[in-house]
PDB file of C-alpha atoms in Angstrom:
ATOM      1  CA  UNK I 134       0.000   0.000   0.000  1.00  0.00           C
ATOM      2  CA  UNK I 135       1.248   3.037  -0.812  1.00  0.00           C
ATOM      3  CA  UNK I 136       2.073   5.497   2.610  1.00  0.00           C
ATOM      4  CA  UNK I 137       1.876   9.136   2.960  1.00  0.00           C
ATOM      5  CA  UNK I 138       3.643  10.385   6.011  1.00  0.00           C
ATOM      6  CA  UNK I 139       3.240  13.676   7.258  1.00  0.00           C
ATOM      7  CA  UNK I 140       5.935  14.706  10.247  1.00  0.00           C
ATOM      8  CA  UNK I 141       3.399  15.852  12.846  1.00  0.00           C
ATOM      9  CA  UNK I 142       0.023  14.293  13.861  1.00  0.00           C
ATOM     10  CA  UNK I 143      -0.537  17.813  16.388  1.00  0.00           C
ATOM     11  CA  UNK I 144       1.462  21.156  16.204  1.00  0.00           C
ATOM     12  CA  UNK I 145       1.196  24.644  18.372  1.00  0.00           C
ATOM     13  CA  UNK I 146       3.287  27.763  16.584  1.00  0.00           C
ATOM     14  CA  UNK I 147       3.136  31.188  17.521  1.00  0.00           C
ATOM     15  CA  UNK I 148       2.284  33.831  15.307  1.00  0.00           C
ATOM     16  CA  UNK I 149       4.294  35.137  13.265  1.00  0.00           C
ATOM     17  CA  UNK I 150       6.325  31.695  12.925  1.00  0.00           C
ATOM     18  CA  UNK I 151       7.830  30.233  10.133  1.00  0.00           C
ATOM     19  CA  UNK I 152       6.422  26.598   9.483  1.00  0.00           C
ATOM     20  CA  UNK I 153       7.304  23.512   8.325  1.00  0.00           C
ATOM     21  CA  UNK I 154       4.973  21.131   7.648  1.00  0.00           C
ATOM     22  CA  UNK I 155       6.614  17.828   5.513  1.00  0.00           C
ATOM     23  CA  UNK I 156       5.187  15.236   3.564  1.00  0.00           C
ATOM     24  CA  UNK I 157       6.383  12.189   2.555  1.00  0.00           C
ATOM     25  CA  UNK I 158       5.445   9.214   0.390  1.00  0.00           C
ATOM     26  CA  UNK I 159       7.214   5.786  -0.767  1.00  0.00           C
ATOM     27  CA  UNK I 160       5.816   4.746  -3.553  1.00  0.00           C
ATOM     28  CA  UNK I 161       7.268   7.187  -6.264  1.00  0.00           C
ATOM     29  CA  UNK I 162       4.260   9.365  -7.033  1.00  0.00           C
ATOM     30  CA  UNK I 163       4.683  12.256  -9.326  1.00  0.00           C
ATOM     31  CA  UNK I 164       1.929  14.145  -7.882  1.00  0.00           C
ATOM     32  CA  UNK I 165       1.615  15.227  -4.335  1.00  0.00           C
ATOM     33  CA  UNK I 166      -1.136  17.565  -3.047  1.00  0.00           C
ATOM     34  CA  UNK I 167      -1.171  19.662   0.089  1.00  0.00           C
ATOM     35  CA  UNK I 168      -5.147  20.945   1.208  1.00  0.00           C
ATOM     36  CA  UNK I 169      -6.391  22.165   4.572  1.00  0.00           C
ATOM     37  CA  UNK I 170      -9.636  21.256   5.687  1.00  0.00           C
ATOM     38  CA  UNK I 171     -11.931  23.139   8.023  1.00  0.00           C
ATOM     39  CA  UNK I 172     -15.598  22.907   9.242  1.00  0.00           C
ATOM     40  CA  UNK I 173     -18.312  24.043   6.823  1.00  0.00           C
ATOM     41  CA  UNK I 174     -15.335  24.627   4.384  1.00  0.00           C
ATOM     42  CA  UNK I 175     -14.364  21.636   3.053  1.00  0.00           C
ATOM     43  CA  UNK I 176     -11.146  20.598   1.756  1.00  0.00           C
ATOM     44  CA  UNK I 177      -9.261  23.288  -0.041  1.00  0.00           C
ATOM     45  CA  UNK I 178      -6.698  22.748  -2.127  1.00  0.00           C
ATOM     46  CA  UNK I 179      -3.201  24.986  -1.131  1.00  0.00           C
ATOM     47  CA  UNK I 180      -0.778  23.750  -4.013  1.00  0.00           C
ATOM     48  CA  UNK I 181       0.249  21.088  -5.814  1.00  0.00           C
ATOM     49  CA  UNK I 182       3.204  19.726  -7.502  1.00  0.00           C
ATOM     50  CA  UNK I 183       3.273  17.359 -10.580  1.00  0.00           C
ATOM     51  CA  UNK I 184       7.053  16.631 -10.771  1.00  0.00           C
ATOM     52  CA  UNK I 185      10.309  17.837  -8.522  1.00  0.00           C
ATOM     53  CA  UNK I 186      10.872  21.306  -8.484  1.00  0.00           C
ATOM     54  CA  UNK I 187       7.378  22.150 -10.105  1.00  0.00           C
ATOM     55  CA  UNK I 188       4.654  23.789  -8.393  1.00  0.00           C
ATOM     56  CA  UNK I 189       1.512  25.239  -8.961  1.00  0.00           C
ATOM     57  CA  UNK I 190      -1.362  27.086  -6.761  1.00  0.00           C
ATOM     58  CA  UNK I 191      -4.053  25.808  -5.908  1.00  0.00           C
ATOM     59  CA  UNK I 192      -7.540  27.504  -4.801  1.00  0.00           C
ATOM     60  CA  UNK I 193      -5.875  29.343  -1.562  1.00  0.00           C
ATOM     61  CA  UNK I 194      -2.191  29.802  -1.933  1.00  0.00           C
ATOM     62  CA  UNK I 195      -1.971  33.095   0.154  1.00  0.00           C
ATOM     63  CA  UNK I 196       0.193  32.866   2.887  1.00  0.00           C
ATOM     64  CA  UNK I 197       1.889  29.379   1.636  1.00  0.00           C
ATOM     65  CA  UNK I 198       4.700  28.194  -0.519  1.00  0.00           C
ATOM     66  CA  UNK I 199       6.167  24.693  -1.050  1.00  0.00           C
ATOM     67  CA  UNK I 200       9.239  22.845  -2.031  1.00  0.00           C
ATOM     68  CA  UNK I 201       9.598  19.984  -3.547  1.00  0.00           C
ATOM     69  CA  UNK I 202      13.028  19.343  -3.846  1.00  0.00           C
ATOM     70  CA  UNK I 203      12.791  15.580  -4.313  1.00  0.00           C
ATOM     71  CA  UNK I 204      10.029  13.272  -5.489  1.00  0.00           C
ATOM     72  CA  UNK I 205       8.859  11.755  -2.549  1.00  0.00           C
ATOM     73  CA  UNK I 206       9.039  14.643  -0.172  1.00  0.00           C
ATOM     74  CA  UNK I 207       6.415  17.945  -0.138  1.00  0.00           C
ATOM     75  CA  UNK I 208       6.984  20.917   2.167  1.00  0.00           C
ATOM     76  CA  UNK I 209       4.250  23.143   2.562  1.00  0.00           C
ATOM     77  CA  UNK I 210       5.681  26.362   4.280  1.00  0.00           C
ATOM     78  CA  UNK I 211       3.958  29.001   6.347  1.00  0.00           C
ATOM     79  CA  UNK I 212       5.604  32.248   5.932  1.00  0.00           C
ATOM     80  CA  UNK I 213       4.866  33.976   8.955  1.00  0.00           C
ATOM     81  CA  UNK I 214       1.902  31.842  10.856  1.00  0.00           C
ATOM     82  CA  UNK I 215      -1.448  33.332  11.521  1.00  0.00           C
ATOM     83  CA  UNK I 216      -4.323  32.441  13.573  1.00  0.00           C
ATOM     84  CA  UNK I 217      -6.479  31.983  10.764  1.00  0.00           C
ATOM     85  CA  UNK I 218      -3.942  29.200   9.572  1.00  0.00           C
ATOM     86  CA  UNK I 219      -5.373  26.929  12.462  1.00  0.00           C
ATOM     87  CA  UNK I 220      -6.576  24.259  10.542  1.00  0.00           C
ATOM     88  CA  UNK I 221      -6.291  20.823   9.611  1.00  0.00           C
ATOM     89  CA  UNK I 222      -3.240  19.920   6.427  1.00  0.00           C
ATOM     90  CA  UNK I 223      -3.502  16.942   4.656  1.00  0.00           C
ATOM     91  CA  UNK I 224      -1.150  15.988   2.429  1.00  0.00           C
ATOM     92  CA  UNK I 225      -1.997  13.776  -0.484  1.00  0.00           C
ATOM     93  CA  UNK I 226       0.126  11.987  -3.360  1.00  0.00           C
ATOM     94  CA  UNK I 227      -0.988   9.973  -6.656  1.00  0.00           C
ATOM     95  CA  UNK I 228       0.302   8.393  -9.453  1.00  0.00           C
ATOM     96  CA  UNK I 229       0.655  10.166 -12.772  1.00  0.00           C
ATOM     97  CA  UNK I 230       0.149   6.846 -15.185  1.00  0.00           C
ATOM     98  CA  UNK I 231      -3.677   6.690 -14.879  1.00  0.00           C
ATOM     99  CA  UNK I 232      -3.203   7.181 -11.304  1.00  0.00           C
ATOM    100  CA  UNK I 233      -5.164   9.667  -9.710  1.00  0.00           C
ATOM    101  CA  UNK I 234      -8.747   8.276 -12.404  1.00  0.00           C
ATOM    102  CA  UNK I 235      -8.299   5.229 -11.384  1.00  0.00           C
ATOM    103  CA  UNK I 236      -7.013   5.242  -7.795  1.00  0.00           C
ATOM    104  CA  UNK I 237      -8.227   8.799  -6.504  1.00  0.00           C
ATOM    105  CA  UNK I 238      -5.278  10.496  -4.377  1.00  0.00           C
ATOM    106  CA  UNK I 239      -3.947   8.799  -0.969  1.00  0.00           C
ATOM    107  CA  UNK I 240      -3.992  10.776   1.941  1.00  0.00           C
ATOM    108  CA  UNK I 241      -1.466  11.480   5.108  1.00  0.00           C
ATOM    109  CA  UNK I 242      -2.867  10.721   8.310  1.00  0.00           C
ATOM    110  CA  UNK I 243      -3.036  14.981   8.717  1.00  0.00           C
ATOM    111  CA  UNK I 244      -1.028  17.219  10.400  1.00  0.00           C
ATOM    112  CA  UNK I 245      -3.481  19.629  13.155  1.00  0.00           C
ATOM    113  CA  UNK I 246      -2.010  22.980  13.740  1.00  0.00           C
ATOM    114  CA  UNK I 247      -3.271  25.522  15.988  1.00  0.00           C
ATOM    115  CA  UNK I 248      -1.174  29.067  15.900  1.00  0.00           C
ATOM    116  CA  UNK I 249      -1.930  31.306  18.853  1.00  0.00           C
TER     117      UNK I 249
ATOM    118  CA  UNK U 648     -15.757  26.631 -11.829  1.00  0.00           C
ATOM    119  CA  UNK U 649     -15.843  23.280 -11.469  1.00  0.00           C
ATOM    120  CA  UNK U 650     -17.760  22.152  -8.450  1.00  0.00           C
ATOM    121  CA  UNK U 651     -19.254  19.039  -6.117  1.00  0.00           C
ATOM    122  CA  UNK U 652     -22.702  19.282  -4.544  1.00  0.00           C
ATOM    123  CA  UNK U 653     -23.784  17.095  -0.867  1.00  0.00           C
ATOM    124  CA  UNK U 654     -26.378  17.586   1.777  1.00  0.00           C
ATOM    125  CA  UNK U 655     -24.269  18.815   4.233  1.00  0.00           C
ATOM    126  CA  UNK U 656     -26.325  16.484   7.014  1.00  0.00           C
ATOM    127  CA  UNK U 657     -26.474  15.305   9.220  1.00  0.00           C
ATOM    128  CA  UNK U 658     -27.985  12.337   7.858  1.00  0.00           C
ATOM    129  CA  UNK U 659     -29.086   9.758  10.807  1.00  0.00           C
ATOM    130  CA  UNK U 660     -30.322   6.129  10.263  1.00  0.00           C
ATOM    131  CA  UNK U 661     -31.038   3.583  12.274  1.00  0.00           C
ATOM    132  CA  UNK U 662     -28.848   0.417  12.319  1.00  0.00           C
ATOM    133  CA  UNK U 663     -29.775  -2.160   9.937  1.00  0.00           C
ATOM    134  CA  UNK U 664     -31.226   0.567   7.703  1.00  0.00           C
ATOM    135  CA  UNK U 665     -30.054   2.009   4.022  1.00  0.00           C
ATOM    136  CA  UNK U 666     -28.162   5.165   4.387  1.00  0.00           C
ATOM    137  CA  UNK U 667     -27.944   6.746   0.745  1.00  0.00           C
ATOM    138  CA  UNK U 668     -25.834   9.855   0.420  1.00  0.00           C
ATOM    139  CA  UNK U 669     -26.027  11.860  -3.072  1.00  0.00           C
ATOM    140  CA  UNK U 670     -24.063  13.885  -5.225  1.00  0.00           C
ATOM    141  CA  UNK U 671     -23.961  16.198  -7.993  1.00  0.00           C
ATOM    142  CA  UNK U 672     -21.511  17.884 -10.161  1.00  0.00           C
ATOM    143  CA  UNK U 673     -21.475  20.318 -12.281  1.00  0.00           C
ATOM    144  CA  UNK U 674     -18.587  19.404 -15.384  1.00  0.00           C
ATOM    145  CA  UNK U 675     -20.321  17.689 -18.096  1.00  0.00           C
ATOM    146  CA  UNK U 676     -17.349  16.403 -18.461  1.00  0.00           C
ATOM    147  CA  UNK U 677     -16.386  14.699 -15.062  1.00  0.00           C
ATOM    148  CA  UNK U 678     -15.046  10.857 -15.792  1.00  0.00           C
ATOM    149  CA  UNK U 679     -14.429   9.202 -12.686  1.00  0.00           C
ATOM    150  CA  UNK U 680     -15.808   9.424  -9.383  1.00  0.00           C
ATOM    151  CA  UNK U 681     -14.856   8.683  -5.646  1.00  0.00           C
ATOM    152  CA  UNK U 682     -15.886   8.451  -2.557  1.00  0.00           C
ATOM    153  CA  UNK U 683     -14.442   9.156   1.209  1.00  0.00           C
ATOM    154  CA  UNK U 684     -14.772   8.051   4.166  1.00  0.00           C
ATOM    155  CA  UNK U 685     -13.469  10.378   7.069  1.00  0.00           C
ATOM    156  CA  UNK U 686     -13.696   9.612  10.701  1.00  0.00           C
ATOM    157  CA  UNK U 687     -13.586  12.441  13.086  1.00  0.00           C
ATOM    158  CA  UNK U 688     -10.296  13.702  13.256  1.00  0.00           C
ATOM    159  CA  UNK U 689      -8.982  11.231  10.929  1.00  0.00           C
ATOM    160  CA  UNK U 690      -7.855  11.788   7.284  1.00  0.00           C
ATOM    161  CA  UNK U 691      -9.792  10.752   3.907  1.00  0.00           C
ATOM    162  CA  UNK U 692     -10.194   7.091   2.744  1.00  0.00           C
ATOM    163  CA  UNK U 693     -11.085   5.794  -0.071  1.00  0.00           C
ATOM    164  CA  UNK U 694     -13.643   3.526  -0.407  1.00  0.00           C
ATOM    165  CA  UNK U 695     -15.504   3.197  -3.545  1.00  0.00           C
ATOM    166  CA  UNK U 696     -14.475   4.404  -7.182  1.00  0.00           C
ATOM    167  CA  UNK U 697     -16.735   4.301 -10.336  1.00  0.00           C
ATOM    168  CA  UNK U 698     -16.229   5.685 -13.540  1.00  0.00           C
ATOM    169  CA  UNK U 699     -19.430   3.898 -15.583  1.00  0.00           C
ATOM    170  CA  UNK U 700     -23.252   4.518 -15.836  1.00  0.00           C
ATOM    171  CA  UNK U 701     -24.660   2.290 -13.543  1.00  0.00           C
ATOM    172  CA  UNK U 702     -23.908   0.341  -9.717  1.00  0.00           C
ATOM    173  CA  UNK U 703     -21.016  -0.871  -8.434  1.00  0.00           C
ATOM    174  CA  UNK U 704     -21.402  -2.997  -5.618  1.00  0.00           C
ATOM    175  CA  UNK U 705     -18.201  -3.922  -3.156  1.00  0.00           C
ATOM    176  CA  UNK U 706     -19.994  -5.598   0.038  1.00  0.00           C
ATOM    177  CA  UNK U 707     -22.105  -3.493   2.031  1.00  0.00           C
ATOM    178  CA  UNK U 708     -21.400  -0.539  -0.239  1.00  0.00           C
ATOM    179  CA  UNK U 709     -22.788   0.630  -3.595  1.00  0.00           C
ATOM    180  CA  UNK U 710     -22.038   3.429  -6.199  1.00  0.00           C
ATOM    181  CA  UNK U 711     -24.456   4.346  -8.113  1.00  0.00           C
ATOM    182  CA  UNK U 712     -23.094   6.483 -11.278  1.00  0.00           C
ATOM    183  CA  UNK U 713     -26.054   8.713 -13.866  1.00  0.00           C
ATOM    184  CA  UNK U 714     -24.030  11.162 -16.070  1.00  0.00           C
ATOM    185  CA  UNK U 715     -26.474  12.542 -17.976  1.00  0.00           C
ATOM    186  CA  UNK U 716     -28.243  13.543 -14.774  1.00  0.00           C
ATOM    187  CA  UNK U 717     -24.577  14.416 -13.063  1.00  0.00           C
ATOM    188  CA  UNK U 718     -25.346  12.129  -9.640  1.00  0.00           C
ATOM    189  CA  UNK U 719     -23.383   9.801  -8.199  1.00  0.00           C
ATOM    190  CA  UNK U 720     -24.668   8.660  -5.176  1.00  0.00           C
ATOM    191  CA  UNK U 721     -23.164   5.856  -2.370  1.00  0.00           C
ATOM    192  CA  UNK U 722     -25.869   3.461  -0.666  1.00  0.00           C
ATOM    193  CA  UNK U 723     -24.627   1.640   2.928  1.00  0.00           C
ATOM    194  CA  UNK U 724     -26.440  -1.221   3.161  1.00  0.00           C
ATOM    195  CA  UNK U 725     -26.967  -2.595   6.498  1.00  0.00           C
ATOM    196  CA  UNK U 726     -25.447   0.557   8.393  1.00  0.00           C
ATOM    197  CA  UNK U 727     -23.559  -0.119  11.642  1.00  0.00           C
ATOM    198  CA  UNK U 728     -22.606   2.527  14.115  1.00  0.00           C
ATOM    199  CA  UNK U 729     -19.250   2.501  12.715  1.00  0.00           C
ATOM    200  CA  UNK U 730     -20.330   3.747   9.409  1.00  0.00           C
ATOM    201  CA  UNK U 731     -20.952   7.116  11.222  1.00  0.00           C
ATOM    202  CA  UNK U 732     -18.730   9.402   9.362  1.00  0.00           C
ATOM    203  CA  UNK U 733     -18.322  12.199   7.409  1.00  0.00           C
ATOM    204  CA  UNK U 734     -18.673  10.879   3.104  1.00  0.00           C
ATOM    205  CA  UNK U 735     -16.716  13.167   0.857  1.00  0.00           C
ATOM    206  CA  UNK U 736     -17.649  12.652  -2.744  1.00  0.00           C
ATOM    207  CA  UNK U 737     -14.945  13.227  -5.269  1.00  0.00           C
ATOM    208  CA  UNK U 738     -14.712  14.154  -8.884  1.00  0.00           C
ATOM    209  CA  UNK U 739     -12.231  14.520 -11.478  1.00  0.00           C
ATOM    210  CA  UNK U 740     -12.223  15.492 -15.257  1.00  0.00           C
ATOM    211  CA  UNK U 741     -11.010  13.514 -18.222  1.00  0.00           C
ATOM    212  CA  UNK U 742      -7.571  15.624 -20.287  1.00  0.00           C
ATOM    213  CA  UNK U 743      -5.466  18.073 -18.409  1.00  0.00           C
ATOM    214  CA  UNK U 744      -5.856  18.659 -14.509  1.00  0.00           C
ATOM    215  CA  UNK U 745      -5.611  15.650 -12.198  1.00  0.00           C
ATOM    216  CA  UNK U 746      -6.993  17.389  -9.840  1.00  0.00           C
ATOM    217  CA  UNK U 747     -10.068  15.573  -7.444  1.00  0.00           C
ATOM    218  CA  UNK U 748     -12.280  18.512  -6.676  1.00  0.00           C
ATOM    219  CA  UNK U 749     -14.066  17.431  -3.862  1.00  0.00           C
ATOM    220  CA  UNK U 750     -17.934  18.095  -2.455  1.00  0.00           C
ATOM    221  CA  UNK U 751     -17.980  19.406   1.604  1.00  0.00           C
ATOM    222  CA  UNK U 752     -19.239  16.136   3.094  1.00  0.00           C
ATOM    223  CA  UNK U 753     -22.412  14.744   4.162  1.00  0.00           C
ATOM    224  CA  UNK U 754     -22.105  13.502   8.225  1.00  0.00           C
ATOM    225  CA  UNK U 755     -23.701  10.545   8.466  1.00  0.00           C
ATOM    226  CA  UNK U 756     -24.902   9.080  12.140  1.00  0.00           C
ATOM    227  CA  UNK U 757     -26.374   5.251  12.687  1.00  0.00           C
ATOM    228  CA  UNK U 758     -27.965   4.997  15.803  1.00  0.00           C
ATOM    229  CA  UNK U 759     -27.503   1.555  17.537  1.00  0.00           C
TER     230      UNK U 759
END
């Protein structure tokens, strides 16, 4: 099966923090996606990347960037944290040969950050 | 914009019942479909996938897939109390994007 892991299950920054939040998966997937997910909101998609080194914004970019320096690893990074980043991340990855119709996207486990 | 249409809930059945959770969308275009299961506090799951007119059946669960109406609905046969979750239907459009757009969720409840 393939395995998204995302380096923190719970997280408490301060404002005005830089963040880290890292995603990794094993099973060489081309595409990784990073959403947050609130209540009433849905998930909404932050960026995405369909290769190293690519990236591309999503539906609610401001306030994030990425990396994706290799293929199995995407950073999402908070520039200077705000409360209204308290959310849930997910981080997701898929396959680009017929991948994501087939199989959907797999998910990380989530990563719950709460900025005060 | 594309987008992905659910009763928000809370949808509550009893044990034993059908629980049958809809979906619309509105690309014309939309070729396969998913859908989620999230437990509070947990991340997204997938449990069924269709991409034809028609059901798809995989135990308790079954898609049901009408793309000239654009519905796709998922039918829990025999619900048990740990079916309560929230169902996020997914969609995603043939050439270009892979991108799933996702509905918000319907919370479904089975009361023992």
């Amino acid at each position: 099966d393939v395995k998204v892991t995302q380096s923190s299950r719970y997280l408490v920054k301060r404002t005005g923090e830089k963040v880290f939040l890292e995603c990794v998966q094993d099973m060489d997937h081309e595409n990784m996606f990073w959403y947050r997910q609130d209540p009433g909101l849905g998930l909404r998609l932050i960026y995405f990347s369909y290769d190293v080194k690519m990236k591309e914004k999503g539906d609610i970019p401001e306030g994030y960037s990425v990396s994706r320096e290799k293929k199995e690893r995407f950073s999402l990074i908070l520039e200077s944290a705000s409360t209204n980043q308290t959310s849930m991340y997910l981080c997701a990855s898929s396959s680009s040969a017929q991948g994501p119709r087939v199989y959907g996207y797999t998910f990380g486990s989530g990563t719950r950050l709460t900025v005060v | 914009q594309k987008e992905v249409e659910q009763n928000s809930g809370p949808l509550s059945v009893p044990e034993g019942a059908i629980a049958s959770l809809n979906c619309t969308y509105s690309d014309r275009v939309s070729q396969s479909f998913f859908w989620y299961r999230q437990y509070s506090g947990k991340s997204p799951e997938l449990i069924m996938s269709i991409y034809s007119n028609g059901d798809k059946e995989d135990g308790r669960f079954t898609a049901q897939l009408n793309k000239a109406s654009q519905y796709v609905s998922l039918l829990i046969r025999d619900s048990q109390p740990s079916d309560s979750a929230t169902y996020l239907c997914a969609v995603i459009s043939q050439g270009g994007s892979e991108k799933l757009v996702f509905g918000k969720g319907t919370k479904l409840t089975v009361n023992p």
